[in-house]
Coordinates of N, CA, C and O in Angstrom, one line a residue:
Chain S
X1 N 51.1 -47.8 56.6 CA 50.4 -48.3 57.8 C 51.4 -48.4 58.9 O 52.6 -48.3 58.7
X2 N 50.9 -48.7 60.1 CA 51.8 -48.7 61.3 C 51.4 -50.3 62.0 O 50.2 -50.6 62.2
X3 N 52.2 -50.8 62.2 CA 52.0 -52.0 63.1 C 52.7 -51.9 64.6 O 53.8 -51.6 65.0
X4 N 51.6 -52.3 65.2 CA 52.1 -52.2 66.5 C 52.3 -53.4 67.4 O 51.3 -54.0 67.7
X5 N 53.5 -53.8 67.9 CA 53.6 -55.2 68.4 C 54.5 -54.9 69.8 O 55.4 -54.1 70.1
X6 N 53.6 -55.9 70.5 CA 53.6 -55.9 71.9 C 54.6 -56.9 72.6 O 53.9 -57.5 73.3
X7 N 55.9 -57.3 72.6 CA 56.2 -58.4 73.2 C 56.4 -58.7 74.5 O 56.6 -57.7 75.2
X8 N 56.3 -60.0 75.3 CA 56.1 -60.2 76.5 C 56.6 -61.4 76.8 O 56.4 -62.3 76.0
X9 N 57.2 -61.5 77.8 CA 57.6 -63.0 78.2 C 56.4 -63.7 78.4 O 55.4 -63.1 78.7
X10 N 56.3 -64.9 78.3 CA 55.4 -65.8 78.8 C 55.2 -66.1 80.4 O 55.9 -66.2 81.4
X11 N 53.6 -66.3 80.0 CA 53.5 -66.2 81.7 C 54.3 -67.7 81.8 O 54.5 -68.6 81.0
X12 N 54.7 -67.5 83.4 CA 55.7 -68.0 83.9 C 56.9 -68.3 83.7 O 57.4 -69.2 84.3
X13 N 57.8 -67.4 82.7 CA 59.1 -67.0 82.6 C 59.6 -65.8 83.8 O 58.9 -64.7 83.7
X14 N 60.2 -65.8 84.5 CA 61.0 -64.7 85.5 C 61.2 -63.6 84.7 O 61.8 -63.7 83.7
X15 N 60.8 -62.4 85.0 CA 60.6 -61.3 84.4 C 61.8 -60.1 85.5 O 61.4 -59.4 86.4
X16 N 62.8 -60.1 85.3 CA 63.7 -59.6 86.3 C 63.7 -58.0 86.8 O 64.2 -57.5 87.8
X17 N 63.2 -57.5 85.9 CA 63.3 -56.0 85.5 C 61.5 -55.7 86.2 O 61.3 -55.1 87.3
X18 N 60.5 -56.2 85.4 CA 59.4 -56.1 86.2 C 59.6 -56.4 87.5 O 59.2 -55.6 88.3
X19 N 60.3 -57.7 88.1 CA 60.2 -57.6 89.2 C 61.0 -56.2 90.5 O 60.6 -55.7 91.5
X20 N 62.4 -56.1 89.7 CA 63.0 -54.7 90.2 C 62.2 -53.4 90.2 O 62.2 -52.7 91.2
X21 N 61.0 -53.1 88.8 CA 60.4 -52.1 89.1 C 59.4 -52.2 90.3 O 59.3 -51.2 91.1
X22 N 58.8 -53.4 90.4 CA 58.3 -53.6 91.4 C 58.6 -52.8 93.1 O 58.0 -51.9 93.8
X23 N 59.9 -53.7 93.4 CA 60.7 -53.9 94.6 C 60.9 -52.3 94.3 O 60.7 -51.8 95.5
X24 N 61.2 -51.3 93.5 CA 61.5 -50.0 93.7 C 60.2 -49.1 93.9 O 60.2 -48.1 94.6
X25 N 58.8 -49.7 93.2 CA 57.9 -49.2 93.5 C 57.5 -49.2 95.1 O 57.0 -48.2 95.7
X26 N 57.8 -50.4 95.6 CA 57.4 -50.9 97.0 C 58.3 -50.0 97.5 O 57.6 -49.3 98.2
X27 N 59.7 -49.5 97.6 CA 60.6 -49.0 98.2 C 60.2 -47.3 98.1 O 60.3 -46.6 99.1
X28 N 59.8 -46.7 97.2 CA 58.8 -45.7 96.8 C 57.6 -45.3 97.5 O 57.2 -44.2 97.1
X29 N 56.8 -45.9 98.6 CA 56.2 -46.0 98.8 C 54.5 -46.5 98.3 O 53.5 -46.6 99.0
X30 N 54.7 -46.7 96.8 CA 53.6 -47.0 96.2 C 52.9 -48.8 96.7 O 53.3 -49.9 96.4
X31 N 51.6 -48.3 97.6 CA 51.2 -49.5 98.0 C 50.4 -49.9 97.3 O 50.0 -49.0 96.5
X32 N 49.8 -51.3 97.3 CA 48.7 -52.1 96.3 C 49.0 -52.4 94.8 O 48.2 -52.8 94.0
X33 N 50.3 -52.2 94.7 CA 50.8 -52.8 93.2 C 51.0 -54.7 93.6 O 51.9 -55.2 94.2
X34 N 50.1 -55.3 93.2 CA 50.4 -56.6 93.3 C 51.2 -57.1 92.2 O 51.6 -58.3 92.5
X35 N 51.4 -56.7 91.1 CA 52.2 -57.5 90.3 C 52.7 -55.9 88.9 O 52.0 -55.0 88.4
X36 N 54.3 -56.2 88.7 CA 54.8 -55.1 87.2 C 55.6 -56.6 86.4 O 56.3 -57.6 86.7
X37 N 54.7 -56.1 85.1 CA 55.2 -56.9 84.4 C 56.2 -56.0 83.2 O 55.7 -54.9 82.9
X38 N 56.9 -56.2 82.8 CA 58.0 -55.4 81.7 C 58.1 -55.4 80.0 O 59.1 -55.9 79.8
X39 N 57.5 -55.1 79.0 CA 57.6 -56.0 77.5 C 58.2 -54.8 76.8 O 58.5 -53.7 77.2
X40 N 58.2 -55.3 75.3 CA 58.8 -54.1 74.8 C 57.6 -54.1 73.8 O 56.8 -55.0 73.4
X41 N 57.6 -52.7 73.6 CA 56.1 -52.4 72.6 C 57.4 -51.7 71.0 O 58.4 -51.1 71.1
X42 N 56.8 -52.0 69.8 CA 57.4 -51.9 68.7 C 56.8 -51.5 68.1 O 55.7 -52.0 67.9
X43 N 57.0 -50.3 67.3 CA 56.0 -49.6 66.6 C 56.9 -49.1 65.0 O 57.6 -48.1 64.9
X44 N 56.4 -50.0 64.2 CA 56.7 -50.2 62.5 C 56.1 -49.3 61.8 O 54.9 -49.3 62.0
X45 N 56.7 -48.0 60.8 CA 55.9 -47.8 59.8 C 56.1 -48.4 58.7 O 57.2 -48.8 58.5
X46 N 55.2 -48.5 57.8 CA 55.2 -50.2 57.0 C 54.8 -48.8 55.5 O 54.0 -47.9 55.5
X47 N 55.5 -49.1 54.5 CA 54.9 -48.7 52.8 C 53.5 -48.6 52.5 O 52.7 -47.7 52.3
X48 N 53.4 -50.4 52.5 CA 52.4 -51.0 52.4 C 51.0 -50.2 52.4 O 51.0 -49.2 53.2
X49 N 50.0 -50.4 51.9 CA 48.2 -49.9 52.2 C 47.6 -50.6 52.9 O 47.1 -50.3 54.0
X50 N 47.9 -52.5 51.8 CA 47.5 -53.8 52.3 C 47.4 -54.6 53.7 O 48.3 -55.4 54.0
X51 N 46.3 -54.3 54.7 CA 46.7 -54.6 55.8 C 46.6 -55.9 56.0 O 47.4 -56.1 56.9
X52 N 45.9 -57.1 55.5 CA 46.5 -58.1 55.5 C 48.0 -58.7 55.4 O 48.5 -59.6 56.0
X53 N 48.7 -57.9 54.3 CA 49.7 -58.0 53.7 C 50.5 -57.6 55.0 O 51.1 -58.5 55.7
X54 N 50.6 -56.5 55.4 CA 51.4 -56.3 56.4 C 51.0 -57.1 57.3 O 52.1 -57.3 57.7
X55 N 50.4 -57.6 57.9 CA 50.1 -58.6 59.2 C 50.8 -59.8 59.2 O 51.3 -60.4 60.2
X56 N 50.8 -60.3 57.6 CA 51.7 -61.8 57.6 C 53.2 -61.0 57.7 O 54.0 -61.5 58.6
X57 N 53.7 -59.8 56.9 CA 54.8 -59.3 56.9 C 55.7 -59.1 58.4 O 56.9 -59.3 58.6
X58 N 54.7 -58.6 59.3 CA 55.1 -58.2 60.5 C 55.0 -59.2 61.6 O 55.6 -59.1 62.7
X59 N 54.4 -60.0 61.3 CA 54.1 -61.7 61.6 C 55.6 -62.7 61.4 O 56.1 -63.5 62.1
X60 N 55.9 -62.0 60.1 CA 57.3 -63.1 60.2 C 58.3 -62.5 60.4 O 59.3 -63.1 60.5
X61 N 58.4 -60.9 60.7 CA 59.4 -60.3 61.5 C 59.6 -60.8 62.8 O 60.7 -61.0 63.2
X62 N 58.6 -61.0 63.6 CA 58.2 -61.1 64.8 C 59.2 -62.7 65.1 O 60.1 -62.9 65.8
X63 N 58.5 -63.7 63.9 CA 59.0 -64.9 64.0 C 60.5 -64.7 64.2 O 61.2 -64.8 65.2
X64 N 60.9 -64.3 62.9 CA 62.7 -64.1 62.4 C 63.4 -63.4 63.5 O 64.2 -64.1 64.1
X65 N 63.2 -62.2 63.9 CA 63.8 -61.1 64.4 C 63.0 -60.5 65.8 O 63.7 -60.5 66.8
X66 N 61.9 -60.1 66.0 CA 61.6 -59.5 67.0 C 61.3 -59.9 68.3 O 61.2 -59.2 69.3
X67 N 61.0 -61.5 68.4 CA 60.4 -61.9 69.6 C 61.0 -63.4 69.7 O 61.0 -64.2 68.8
X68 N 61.7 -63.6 70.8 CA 62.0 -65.3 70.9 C 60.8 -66.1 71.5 O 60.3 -66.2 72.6
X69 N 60.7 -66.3 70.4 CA 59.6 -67.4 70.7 C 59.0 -68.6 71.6 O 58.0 -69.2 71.9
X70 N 60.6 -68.6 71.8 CA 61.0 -69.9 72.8 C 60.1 -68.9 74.1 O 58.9 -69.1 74.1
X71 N 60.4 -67.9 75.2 CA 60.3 -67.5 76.1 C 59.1 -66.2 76.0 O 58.5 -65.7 77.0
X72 N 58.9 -65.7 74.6 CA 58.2 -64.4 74.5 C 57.2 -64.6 73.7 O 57.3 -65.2 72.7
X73 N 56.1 -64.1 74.1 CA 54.8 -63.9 73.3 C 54.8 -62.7 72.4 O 55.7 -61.8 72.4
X74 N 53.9 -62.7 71.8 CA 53.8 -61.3 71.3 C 52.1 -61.0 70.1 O 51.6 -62.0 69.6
X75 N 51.8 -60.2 70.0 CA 50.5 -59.5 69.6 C 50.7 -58.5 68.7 O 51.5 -57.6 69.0
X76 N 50.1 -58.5 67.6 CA 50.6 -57.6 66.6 C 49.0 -56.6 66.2 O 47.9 -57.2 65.8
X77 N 49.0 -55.4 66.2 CA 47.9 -54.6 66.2 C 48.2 -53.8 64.5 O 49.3 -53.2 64.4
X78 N 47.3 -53.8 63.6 CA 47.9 -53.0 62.5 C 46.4 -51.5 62.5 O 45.2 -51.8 62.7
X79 N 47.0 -50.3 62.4 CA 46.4 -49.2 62.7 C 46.6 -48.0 61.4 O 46.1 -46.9 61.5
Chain N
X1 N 42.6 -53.4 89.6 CA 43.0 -53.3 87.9 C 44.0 -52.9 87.6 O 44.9 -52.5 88.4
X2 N 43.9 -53.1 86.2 CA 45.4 -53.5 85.3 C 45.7 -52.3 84.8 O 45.0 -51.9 83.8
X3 N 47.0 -51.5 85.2 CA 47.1 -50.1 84.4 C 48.3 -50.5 83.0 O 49.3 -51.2 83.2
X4 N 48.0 -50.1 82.0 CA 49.2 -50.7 81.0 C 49.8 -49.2 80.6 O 49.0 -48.2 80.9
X5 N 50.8 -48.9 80.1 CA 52.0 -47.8 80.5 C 52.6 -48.2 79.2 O 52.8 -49.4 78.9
X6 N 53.0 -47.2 78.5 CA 53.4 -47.3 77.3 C 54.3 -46.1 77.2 O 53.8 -45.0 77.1
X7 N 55.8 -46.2 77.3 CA 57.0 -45.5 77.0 C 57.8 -45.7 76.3 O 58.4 -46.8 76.3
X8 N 58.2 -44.5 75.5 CA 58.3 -44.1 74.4 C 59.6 -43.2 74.6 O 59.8 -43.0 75.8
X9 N 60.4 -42.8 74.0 CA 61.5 -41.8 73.5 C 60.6 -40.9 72.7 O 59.9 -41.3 71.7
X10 N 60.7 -39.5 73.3 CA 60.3 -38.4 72.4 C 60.4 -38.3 70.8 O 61.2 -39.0 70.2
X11 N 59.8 -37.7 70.3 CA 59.9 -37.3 68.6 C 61.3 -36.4 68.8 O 61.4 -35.4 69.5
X12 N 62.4 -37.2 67.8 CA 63.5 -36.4 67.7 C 64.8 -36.7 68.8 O 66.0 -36.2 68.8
X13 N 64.2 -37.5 69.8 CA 65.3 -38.4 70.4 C 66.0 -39.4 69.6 O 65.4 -40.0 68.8
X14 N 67.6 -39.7 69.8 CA 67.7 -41.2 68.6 C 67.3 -42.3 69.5 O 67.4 -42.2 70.7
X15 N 66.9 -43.5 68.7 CA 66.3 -44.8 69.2 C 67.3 -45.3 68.8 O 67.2 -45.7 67.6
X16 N 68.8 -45.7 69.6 CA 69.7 -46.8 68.5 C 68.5 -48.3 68.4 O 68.2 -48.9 67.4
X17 N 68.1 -48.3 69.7 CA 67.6 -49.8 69.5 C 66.7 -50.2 68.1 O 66.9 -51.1 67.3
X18 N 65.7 -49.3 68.1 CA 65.1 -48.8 66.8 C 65.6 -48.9 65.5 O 65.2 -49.5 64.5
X19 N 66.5 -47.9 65.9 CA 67.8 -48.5 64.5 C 67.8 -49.4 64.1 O 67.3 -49.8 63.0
X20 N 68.6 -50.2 65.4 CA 69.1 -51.1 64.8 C 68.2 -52.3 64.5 O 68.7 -53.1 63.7
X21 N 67.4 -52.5 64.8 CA 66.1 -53.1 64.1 C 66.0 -53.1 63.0 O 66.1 -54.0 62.2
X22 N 65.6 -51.5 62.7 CA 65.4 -51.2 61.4 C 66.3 -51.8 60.5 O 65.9 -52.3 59.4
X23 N 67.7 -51.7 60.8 CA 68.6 -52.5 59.7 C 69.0 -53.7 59.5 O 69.6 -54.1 58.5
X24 N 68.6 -54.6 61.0 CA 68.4 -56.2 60.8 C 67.3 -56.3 60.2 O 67.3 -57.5 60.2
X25 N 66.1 -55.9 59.7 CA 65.2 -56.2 59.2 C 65.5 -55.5 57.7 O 64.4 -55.6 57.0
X26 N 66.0 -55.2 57.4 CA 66.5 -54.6 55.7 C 67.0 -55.7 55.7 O 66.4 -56.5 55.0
X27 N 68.2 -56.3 56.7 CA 69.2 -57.4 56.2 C 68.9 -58.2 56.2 O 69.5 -59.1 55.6
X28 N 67.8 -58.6 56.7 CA 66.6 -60.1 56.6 C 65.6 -59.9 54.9 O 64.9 -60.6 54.3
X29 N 65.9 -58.6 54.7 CA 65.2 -58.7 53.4 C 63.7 -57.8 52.9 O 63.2 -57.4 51.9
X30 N 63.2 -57.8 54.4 CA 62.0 -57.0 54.7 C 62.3 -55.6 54.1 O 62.9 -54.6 54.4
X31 N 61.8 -55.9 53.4 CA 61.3 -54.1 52.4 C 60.5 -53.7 52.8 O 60.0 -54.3 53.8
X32 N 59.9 -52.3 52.3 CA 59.0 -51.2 53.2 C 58.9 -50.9 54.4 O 58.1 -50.3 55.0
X33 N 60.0 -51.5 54.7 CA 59.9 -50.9 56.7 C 60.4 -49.6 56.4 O 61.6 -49.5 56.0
X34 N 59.7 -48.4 56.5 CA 60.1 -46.9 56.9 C 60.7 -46.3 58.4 O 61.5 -45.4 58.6
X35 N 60.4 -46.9 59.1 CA 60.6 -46.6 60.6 C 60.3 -47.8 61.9 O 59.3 -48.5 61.8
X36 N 61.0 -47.7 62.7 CA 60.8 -48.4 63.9 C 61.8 -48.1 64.8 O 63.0 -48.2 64.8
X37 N 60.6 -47.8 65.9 CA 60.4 -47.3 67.4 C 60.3 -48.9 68.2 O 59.5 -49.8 67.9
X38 N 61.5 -48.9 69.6 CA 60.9 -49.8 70.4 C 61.0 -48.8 71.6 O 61.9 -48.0 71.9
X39 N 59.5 -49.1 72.5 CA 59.8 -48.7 73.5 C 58.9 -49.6 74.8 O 58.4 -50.6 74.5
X40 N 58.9 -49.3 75.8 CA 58.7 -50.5 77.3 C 57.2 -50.1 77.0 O 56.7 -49.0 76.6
X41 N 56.7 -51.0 77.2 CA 55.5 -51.4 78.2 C 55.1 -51.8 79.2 O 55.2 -53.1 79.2
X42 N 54.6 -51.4 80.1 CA 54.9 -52.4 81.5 C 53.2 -52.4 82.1 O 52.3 -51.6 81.8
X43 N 53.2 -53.0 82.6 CA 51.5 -53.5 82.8 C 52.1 -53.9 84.5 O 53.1 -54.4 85.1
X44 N 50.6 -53.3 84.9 CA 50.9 -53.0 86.5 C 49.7 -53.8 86.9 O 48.7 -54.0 86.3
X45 N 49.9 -54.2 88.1 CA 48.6 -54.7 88.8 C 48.5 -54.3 90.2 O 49.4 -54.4 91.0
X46 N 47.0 -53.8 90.3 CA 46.7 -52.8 91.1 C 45.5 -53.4 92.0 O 44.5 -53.9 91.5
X47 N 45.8 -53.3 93.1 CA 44.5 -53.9 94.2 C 43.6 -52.6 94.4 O 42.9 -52.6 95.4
X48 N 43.5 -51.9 93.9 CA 42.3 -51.1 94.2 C 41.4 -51.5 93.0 O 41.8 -52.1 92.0
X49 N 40.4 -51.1 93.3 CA 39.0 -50.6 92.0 C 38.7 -49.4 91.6 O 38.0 -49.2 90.5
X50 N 39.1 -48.5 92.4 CA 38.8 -47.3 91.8 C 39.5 -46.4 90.8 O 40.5 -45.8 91.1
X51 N 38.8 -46.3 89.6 CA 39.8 -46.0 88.8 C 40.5 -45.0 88.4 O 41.4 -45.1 87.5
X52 N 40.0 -43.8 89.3 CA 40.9 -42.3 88.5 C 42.0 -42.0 89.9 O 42.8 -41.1 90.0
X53 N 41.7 -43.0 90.9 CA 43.2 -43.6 91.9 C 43.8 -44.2 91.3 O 44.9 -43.7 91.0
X54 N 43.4 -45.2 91.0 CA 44.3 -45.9 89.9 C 45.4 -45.5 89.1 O 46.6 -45.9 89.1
X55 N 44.5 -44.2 88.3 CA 45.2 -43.5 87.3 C 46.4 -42.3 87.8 O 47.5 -42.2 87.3
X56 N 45.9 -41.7 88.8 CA 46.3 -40.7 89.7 C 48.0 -41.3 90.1 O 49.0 -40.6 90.1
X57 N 47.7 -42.7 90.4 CA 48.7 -43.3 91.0 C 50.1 -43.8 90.2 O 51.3 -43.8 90.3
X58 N 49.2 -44.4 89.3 CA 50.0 -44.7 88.0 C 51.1 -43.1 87.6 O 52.4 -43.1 87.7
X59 N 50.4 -42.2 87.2 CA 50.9 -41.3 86.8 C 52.1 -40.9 87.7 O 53.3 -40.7 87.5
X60 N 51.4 -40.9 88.8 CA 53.0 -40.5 89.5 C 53.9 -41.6 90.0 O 54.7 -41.3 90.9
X61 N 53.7 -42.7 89.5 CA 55.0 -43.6 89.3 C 56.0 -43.8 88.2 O 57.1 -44.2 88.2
X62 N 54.8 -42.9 87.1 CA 55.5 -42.7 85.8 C 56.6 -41.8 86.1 O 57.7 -42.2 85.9
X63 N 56.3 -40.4 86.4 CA 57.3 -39.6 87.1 C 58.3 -39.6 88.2 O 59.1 -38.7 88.5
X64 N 58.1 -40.4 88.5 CA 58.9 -40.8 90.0 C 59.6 -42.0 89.2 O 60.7 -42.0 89.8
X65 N 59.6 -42.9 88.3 CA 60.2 -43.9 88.2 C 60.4 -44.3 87.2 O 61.5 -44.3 86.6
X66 N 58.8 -44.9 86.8 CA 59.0 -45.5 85.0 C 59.1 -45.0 83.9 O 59.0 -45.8 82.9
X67 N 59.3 -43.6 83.7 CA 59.6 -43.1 82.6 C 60.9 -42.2 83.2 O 61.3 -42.2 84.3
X68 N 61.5 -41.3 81.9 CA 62.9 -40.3 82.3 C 61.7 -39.3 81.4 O 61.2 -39.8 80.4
X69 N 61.4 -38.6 81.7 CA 60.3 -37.4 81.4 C 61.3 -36.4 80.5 O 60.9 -35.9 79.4
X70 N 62.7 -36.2 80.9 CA 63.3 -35.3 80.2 C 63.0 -36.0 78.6 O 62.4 -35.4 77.8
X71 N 63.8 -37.6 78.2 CA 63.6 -37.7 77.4 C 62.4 -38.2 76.4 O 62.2 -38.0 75.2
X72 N 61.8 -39.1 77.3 CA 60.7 -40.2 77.3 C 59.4 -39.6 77.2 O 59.5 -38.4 77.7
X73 N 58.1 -39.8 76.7 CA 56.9 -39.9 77.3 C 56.4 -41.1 77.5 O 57.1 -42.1 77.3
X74 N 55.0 -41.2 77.9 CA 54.0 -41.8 78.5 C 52.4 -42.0 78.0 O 51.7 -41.0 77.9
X75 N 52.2 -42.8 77.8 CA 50.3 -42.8 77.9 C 50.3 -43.8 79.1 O 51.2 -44.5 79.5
X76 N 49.1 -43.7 79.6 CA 48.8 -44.6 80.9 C 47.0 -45.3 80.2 O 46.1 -44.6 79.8
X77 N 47.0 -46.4 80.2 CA 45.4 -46.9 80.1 C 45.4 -47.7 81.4 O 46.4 -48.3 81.9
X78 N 44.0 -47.6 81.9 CA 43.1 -48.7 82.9 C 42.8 -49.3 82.6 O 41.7 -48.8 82.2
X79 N 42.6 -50.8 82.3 CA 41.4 -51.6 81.8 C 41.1 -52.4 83.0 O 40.2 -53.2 82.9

């Protein structure tokens, strides 16, 4: 199975990089972009069949290792 | 609307970041991880409504900016 996880700062954490793509977009000429936001997308292939199983599995990666929780959200998709 | 942008490192590019994932997550213990890919996501917001402008637009920001096309691809969604 493949799990797919989405991380993202929480709204209202400063997003530095979205904002730079921004400011280079605007400098680009690209008008009517009101807001770039930046996350990292992760994409697991997992042994497993069990897609429950993998969801708690990729769930406590997320916890341990892939997302600070303190500042970052994150969404886990299993496919 | 909201275009979401999903880039990626080609099939057969190396992903250290990936990597090294992959082997803090052995060293945390997590078995059956076979592979992992990180790559950006960036979610755009767009003052227009029309959507294959939208899309049109998106795409050539991808080329112009948010992706390295030599190495990277792209999907673009509208929602």
């Amino acid at each position: 199975m493949t799990a797919i996880v989405n991380v993202f700062l929480k709204e209202g954490v400063l997003d530095p990089q979205g904002k730079a793509a921004h400011h280079a977009l605007d400098s680009l000429g690209f008008e009517g972009v009101s807001d770039v936001r930046i996350g990292k997308q992760i994409v697991i292939k997992l042994d497993t069949d069990d897609k429950s199983k993998a969801e708690a599995e990729v769930k406590e990666m997320c916890e341990t290792l892939l997302a600070n929780t303190v500042i970052e959200d994150y969404t886990i998709e299993i496919v």
